[in-house]
Coordinates of C-alpha atoms in Angstrom, one line a residue:
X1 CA -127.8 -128.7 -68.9
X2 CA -128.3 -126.2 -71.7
X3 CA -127.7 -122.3 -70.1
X4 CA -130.2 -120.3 -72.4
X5 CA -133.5 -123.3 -71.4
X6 CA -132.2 -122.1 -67.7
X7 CA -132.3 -118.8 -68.7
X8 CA -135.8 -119.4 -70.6
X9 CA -137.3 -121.1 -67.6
X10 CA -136.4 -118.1 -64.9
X11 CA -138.1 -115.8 -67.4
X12 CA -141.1 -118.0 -67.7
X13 CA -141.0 -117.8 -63.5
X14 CA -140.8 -114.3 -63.5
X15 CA -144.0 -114.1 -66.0
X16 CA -145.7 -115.9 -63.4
X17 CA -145.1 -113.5 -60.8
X18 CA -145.7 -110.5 -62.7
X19 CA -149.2 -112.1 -63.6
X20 CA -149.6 -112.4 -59.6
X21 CA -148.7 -108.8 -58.8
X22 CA -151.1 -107.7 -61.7
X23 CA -153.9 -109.6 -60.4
X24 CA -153.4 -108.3 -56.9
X25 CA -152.1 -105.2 -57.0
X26 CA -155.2 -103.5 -59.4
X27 CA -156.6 -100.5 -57.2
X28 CA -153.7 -100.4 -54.6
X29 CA -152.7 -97.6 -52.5
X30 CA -150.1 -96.3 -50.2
X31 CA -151.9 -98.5 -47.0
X32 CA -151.8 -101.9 -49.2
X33 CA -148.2 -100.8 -50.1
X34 CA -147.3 -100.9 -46.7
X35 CA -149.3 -103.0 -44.7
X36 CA -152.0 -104.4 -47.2
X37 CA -154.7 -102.7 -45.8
X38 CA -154.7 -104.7 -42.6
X39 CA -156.9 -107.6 -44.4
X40 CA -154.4 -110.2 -45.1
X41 CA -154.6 -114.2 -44.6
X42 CA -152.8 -114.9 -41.3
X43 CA -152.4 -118.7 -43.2
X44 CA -151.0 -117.4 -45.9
X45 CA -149.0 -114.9 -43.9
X46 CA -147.3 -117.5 -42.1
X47 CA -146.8 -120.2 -45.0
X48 CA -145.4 -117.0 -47.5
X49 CA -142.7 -116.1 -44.3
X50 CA -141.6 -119.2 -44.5
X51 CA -139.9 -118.5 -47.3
X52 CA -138.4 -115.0 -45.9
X53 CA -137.2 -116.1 -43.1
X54 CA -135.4 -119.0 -45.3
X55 CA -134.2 -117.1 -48.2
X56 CA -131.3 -118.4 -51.0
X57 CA -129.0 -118.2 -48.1
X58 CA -130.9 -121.1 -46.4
X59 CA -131.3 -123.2 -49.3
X60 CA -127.5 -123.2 -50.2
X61 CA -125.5 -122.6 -47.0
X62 CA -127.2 -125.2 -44.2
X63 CA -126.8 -127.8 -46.3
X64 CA -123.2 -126.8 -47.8
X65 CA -122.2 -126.3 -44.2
X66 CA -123.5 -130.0 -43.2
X67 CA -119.7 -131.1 -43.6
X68 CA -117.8 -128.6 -41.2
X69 CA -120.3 -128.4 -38.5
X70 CA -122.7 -131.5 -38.7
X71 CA -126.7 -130.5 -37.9
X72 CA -125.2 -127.6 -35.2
X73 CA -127.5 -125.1 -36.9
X74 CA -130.5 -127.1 -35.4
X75 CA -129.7 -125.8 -32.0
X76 CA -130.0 -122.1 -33.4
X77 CA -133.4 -122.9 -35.0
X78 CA -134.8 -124.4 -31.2
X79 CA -134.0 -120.8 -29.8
X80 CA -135.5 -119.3 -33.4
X81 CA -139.1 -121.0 -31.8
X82 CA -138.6 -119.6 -28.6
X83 CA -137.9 -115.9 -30.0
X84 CA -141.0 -116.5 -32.0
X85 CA -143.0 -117.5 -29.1
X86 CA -141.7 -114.4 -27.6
X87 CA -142.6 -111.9 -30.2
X88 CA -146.3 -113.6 -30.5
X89 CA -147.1 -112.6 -26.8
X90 CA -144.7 -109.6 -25.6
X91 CA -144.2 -107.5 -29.2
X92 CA -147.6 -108.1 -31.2
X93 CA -150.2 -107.2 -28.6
X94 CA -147.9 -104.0 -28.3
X95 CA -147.8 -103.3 -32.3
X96 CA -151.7 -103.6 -32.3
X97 CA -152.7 -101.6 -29.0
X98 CA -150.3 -98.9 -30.5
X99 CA -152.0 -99.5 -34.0
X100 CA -148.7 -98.9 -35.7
X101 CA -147.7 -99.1 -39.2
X102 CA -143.9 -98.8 -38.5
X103 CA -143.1 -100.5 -35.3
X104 CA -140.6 -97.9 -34.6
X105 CA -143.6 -95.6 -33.9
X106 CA -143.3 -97.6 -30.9
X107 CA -140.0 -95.9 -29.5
X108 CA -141.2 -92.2 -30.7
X109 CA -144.3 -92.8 -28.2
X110 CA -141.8 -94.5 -25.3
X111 CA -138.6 -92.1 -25.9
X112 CA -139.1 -89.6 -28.2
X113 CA -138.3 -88.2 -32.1
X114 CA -134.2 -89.3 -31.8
X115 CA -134.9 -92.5 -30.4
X116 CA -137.1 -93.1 -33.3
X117 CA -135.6 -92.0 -35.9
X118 CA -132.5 -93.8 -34.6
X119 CA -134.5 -97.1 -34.4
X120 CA -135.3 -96.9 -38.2
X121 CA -132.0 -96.1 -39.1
X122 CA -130.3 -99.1 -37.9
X123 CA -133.4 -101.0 -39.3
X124 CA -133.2 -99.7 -42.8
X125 CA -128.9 -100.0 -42.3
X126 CA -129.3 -103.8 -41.0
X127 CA -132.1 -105.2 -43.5
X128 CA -129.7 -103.5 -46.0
X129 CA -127.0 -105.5 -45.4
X130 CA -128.7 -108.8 -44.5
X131 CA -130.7 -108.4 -47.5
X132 CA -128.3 -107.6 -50.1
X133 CA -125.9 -110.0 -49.0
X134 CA -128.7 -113.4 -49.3
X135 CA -129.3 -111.1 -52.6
X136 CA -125.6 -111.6 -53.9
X137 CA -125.7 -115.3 -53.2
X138 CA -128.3 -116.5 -55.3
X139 CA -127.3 -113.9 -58.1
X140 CA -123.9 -115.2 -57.9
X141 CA -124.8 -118.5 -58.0
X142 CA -126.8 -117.9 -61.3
X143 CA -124.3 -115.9 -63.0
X144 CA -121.4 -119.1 -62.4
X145 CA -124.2 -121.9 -63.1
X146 CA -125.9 -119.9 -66.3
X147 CA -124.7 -116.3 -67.3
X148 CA -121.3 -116.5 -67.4
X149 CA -121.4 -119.4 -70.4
X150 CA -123.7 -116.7 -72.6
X151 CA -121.2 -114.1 -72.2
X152 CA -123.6 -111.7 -69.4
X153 CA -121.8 -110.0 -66.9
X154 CA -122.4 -110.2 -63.3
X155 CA -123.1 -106.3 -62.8
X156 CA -126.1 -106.8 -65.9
X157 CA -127.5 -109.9 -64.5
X158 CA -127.9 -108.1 -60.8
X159 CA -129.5 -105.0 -62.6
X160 CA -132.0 -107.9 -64.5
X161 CA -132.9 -109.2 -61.5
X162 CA -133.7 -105.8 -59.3
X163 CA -135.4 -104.5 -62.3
X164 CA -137.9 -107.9 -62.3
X165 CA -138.3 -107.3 -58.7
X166 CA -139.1 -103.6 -58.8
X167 CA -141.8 -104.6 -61.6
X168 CA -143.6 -107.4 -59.4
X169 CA -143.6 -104.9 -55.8
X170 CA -143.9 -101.4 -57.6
X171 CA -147.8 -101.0 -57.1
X172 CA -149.1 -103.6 -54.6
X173 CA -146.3 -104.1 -52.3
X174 CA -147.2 -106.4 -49.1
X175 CA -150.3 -106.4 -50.7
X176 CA -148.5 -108.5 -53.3
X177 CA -146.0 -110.3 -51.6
X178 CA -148.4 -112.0 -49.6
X179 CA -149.4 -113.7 -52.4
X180 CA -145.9 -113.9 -54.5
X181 CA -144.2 -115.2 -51.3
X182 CA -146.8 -118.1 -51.1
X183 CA -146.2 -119.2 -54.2
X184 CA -142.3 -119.1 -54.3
X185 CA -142.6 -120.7 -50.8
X186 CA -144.0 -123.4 -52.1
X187 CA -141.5 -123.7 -55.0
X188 CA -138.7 -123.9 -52.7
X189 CA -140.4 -126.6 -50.3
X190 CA -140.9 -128.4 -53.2
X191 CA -137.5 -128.6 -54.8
X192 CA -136.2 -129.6 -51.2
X193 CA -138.4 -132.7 -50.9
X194 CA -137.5 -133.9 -55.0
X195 CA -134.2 -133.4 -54.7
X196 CA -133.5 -135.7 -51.0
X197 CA -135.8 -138.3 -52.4
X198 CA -134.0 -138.3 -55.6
X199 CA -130.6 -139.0 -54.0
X200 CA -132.1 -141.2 -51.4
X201 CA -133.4 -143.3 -54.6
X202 CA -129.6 -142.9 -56.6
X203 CA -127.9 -144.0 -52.9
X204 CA -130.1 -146.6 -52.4
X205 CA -131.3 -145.6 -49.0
X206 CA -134.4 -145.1 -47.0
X207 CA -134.9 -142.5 -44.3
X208 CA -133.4 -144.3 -41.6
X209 CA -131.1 -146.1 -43.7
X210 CA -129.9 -142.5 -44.7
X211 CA -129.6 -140.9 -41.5
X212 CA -127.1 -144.2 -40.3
X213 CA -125.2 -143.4 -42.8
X214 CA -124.8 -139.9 -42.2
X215 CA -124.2 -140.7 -38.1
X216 CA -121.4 -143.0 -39.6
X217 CA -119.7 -139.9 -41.0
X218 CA -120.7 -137.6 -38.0
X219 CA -123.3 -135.7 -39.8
X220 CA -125.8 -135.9 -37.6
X221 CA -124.6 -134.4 -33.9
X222 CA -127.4 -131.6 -33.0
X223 CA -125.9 -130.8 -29.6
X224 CA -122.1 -129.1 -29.0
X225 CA -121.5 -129.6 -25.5
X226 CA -117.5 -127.5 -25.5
X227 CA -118.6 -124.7 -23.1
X228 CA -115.6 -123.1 -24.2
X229 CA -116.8 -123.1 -28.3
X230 CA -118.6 -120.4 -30.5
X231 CA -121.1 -123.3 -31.3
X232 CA -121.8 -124.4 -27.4
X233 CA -125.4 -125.8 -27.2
X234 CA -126.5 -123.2 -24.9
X235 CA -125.1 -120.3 -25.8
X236 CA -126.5 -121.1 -29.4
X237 CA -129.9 -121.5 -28.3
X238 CA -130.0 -118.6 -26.6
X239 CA -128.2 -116.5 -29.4
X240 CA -131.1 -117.9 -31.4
X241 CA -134.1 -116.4 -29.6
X242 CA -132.8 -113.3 -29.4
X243 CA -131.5 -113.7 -33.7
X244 CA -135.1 -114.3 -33.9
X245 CA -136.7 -111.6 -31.3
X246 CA -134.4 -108.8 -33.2
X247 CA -134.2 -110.2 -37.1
X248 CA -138.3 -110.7 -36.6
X249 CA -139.9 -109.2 -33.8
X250 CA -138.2 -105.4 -34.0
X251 CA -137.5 -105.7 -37.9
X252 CA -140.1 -103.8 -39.9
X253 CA -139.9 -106.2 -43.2
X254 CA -141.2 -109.0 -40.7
X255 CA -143.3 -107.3 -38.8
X256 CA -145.4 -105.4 -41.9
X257 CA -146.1 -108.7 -43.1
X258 CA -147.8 -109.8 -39.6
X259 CA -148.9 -106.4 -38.8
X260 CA -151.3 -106.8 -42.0
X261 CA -153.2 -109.2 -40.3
X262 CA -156.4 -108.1 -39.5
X263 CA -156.8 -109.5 -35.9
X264 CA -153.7 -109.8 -33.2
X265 CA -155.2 -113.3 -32.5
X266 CA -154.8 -114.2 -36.1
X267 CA -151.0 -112.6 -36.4
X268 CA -150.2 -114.6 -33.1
X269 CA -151.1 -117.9 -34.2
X270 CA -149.2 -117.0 -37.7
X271 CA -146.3 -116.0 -35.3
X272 CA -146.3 -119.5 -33.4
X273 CA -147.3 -121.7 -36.6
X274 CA -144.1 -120.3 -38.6
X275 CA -142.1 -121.1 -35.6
X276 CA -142.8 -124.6 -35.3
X277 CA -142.9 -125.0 -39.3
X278 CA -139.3 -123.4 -39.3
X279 CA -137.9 -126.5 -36.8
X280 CA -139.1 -128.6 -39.6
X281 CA -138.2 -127.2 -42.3
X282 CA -134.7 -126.2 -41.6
X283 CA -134.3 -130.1 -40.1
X284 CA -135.0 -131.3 -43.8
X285 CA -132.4 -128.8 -44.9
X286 CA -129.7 -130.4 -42.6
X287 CA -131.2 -133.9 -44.1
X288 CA -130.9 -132.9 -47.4
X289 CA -127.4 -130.9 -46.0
X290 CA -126.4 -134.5 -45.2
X291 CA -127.3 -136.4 -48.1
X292 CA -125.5 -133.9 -50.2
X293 CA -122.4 -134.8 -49.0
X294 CA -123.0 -138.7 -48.9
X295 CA -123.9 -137.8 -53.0
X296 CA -120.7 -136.2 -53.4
X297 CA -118.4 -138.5 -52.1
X298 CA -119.9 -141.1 -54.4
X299 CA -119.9 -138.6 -57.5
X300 CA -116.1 -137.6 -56.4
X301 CA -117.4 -134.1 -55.9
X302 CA -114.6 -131.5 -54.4
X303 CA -116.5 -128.0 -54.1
X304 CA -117.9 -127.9 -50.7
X305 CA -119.9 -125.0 -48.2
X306 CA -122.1 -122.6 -50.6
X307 CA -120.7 -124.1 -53.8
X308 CA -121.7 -127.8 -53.0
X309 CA -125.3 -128.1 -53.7
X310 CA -124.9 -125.6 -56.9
X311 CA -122.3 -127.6 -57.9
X312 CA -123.7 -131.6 -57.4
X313 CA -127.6 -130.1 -58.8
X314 CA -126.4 -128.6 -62.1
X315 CA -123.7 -131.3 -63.0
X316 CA -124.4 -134.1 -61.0
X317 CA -127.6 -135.2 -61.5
X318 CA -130.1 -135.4 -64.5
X319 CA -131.6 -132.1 -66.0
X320 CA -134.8 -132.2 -64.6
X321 CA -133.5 -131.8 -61.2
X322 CA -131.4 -129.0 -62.2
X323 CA -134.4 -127.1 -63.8
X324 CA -136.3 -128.4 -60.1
X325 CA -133.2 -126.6 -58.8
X326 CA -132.9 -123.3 -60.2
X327 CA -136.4 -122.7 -59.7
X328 CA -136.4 -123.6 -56.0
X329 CA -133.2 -121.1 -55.9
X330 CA -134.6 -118.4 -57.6
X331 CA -137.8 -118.9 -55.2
X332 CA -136.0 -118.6 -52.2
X333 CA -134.2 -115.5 -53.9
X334 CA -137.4 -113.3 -54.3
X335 CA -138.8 -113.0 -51.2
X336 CA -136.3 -112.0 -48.9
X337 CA -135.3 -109.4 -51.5
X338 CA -138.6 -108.5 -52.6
X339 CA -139.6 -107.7 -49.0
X340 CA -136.4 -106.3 -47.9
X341 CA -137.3 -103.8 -50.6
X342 CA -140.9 -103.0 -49.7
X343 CA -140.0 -103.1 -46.0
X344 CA -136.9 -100.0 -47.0
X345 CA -139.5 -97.9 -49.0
X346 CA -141.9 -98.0 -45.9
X347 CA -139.1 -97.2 -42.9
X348 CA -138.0 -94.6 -45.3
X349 CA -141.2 -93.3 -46.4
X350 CA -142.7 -92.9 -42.9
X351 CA -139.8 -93.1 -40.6
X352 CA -137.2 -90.8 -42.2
X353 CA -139.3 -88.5 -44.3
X354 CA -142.5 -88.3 -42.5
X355 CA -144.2 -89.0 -45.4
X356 CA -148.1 -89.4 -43.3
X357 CA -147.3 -85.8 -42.5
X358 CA -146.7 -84.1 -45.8
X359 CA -149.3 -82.1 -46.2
X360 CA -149.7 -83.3 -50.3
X361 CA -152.2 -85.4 -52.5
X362 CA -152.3 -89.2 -52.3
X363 CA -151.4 -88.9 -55.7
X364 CA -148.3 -87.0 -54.8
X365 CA -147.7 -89.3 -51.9
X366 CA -147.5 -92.6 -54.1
X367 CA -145.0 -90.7 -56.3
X368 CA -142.8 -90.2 -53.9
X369 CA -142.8 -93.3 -53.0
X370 CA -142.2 -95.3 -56.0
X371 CA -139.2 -92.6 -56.2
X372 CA -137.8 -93.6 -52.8
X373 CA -138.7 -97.3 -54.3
X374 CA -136.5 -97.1 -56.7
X375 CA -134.1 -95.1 -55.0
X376 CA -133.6 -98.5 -52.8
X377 CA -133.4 -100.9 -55.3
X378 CA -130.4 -98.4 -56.5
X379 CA -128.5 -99.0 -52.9
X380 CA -129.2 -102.6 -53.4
X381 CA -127.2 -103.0 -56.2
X382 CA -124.5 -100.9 -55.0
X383 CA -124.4 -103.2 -52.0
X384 CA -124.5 -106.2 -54.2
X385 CA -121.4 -105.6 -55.8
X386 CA -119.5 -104.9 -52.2
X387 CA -120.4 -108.8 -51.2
X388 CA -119.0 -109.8 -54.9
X389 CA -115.4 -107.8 -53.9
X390 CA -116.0 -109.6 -50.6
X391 CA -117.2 -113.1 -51.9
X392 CA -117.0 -115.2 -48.4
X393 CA -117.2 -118.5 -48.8
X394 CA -120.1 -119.0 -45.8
X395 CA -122.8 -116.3 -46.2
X396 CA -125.1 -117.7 -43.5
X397 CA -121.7 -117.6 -40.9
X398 CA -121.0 -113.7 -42.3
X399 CA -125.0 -112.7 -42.6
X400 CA -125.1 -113.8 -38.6
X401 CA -122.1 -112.3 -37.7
X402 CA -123.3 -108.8 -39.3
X403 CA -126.3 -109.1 -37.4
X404 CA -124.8 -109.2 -34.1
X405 CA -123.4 -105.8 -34.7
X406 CA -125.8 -103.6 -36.9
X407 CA -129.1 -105.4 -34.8
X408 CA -127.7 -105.1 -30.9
X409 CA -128.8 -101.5 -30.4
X410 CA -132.5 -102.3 -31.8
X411 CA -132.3 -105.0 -29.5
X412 CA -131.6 -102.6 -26.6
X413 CA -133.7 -100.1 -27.3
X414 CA -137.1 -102.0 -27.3
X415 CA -135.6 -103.6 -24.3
X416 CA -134.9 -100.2 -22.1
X417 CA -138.7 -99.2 -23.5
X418 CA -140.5 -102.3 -23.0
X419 CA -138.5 -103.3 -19.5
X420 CA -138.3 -100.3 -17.9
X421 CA -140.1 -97.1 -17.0
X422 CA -137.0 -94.5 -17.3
X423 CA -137.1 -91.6 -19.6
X424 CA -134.3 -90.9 -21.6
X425 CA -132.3 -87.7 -22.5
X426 CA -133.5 -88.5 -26.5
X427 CA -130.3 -86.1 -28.2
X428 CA -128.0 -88.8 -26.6
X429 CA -129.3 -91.8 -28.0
X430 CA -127.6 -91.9 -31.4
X431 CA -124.6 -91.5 -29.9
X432 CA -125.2 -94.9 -27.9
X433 CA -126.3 -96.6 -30.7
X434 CA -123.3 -95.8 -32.7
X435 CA -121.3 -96.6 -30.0
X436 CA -122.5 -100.2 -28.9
X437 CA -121.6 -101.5 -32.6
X438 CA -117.9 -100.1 -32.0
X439 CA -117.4 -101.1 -28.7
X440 CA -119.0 -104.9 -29.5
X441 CA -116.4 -105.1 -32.4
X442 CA -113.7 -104.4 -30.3
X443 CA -114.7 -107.0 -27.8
X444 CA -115.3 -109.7 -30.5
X445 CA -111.9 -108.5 -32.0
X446 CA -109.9 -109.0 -29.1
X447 CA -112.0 -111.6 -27.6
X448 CA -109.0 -113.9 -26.9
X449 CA -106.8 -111.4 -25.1
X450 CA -109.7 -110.7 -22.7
X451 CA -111.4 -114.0 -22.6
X452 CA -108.9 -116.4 -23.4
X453 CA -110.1 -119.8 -24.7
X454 CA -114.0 -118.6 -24.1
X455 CA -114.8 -118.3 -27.9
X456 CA -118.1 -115.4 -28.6
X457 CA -119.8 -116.5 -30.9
X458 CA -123.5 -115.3 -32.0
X459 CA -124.1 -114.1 -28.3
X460 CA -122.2 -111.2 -30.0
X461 CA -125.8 -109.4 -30.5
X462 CA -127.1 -110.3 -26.7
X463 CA -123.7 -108.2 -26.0
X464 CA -124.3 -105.6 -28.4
X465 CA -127.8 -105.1 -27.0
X466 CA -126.7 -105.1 -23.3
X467 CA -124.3 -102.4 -24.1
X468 CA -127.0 -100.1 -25.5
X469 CA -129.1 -101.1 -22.9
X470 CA -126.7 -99.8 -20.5
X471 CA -125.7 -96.4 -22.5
X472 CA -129.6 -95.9 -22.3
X473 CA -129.7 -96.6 -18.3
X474 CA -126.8 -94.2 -18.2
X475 CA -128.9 -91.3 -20.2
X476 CA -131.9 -91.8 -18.3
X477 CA -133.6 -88.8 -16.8
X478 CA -133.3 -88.7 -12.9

């Protein structure tokens, strides 16, 4: 496939979302940056967080990692419906009695100033990473499949990119997204569905026929029942919920999209409806995962994990699927990115510098936020080109793994406030949340010397969270 029409259609895409943000960002303000003035489509909510929740990491790595560990990531997405059960009915009805804009409000009004500050530290630290990392994937993948043959270098191509996504969120933000997401959702979704039933039609198999085939290769075991392994049913499940209850439920890109629904009712049922849509569609992705590699044995493909699907899409198949292909990439690349940004400029804006309590013009208000806008999208790229030094093979198995340690003392604090009814000495709790990562590393570092053949694997972030929420017991006032 010809590198400059690939190049020609992502610019054609990224007209279409600037025509979006233009048509629904006109006579925005600071509250429709953030929270889209609380009059959002809870359909449209859930259906456009589809796609967040997904991301470019999704679309490449489940599938890529169908080969090495079969359709073991389903037991992750069960607990994923459970943590979004949970934050439906225990987190929301909090978040809209409290009437809060940035959920870490929430611990300024349970422990005090430190705590919250602290909260939206880690946030704004953890989204970071997660965020720039399922950023560098898709970018990475582009540059290898298109910009490297017309001479672009990796560093311009991530500045291109940013630079579109600064253009479509600078005025409307959530506002925006809303509507942007929605549409690249359904990009994604659809490039899913043509290409399985494209190489359903080249293997000559049906659905059933398809998923046989895949059992006779051992593709299709959900269920790891080795206590003793990182991928144990159980413990996976369970790691899941909580993934979910902290990635979700106490992270403020997710939560600003739901907390711009105008009724709690409305958010709740977008909460529970993108949990049981999730199951689905990350069970077609393991399909798909699976008929990927049926496709490449027969085409003699070698690449496998994140490089598989890139690989068999752009020179293994005809070139309308690898125009269907790149389009569904670059939609799952926006919206975790472009919300991961939006999400940064809020905690920043209102968390960190109190930006509700400068006493300035709204004029001057939405000033300084584009600057602090911009001043993210900066950080992003400087995180960008860490994950290229780092370039792991398996983003979804590093994005996880970073998770357990920069989301555990979130995790702990909402827990100590929601749980309990202690007080805490608020100057300490920093120093327990910079401590629980540290201590959780060690553990997971010399896991084998103090567990033996008991492998942690993603319970690493129940750990975490247990070990602030201890510190905090420990700092309580008598």
């Amino acid at each position: 496939m010809n590198p400059l029409v690939l190049l020609l259609i992502i610019v054609a895409y990224f007209a279409l979302l600037l025509w979006v943000a233009y048509r629904t960002g006109k006579g925005s303000n600071n509250e429709s940056f953030f929270i889209g003035n609380r009059k959002s489509n809870w359909m449209l909510v859930a259906f456009g967080m589809i796609g967040t929740s997904l991301s470019g990491v999704t679309f490449v790595s489940v599938p890529g990692a169908v080969g090495a560990d079969s359709f073991h990531y389903l037991q992750i997405t069960i607990g994923y419906l459970i943590g979004y059960i949970i934050i439906a009915y225990v987190l929301l009805p909090l978040y809209y009695r409290l009437k809060l804009t940035s959920i870490y409000g929430y611990l300024q009004h349970r422990m005090g100033r430190l705590s919250y500050k602290s909260g939206a530290w880690i946030f704004i630290v953890s989204r970071l990473v997660g965020a720039t990392a399922r950023l560098y994937l898709v970018v990475n993948i582009l540059q290898l499949a298109i910009l490297d043959s017309l001479g672009i270098p990796f560093i311009v191509t991530t500045l291109i990119i940013l630079a579109m996504i600064i253009l479509y969120t600078y005025e409307g933000g959530v506002k925006t997204i809303v509507w942007t997401d929605t549409l690249q959702t359904s990009c994604m979704l659809l490039g899913l569905i043509i290409c399985s039933v494209y190489m359903m039609n080249h293997l000559d198999l049906n659905f059933m026929e398809s998923i046989s085939e895949m059992n006779r290769f051992g593709y299709t075991e959900v269920f790891n029942t080795d206590a003793n392994s990182k991928a144990f049913f159980f413990k996976q499940i369970v790691a899941g919920a909580f993934i979910t209850i902290t990635m979700t439920g106490i992270d403020q890109e997710m939560m600003q999209k739901s907390l711009s629904v105008t009724r709690l009712k409305d958010s709740q049922k977008n909460m529970v409806t993108l949990g049981f849509v999730l199951v689905l569609v990350i069970s077609l992705f393991l399909f798909m995962g699976g008929l990927l590699h049926l496709y490449g044995q027969t085409e003699h493909v070698v690449s496998s994990g994140d490089q598989l699907f890139p690989d068999i899409a752009l020179n293994h198949m005809p070139p309308f699927i690898s125009i269907i292909f790149i389009i569904a990439l670059i939609s799952a690349l926006f919206p975790s990115a472009d919300g991961a940004m939006t999400a940064l400029t809020s905690s920043l804006c209102i968390d960190i510098f109190g930006l509700r309590e400068k006493k300035i013009s709204q004029k001057e208000q939405e000033k300084f936020r584009k600057r602090v806008h911009l001043i993210v999208a900066f950080s992003f790229l400087i995180m960008v080109i860490i994950f290229k030094l780092i370039n792991d093979n398996s983003m979804i198995g590093l994005i996880l793994k970073l998770a357990g340690f920069t989301y555990g003392p979130l995790l702990g604090l909402f827990a100590f406030g929601i749980f309990t009814n202690f007080q805490v000495k608020d100057k300490w709790v920093p120093y327990v949340c910079l401590a629980s990562p540290v201590i959780s590393f060690l553990i997971d570092k010399y896991q084998e010397n103090i567990f033996g053949d008991f492998k942690i694997g993603l319970e690493l972030l129940i750990i975490n969270g247990m070990i602030t929420f201890f510190g905090l017991w420990l700092i309580r006032k008598k």
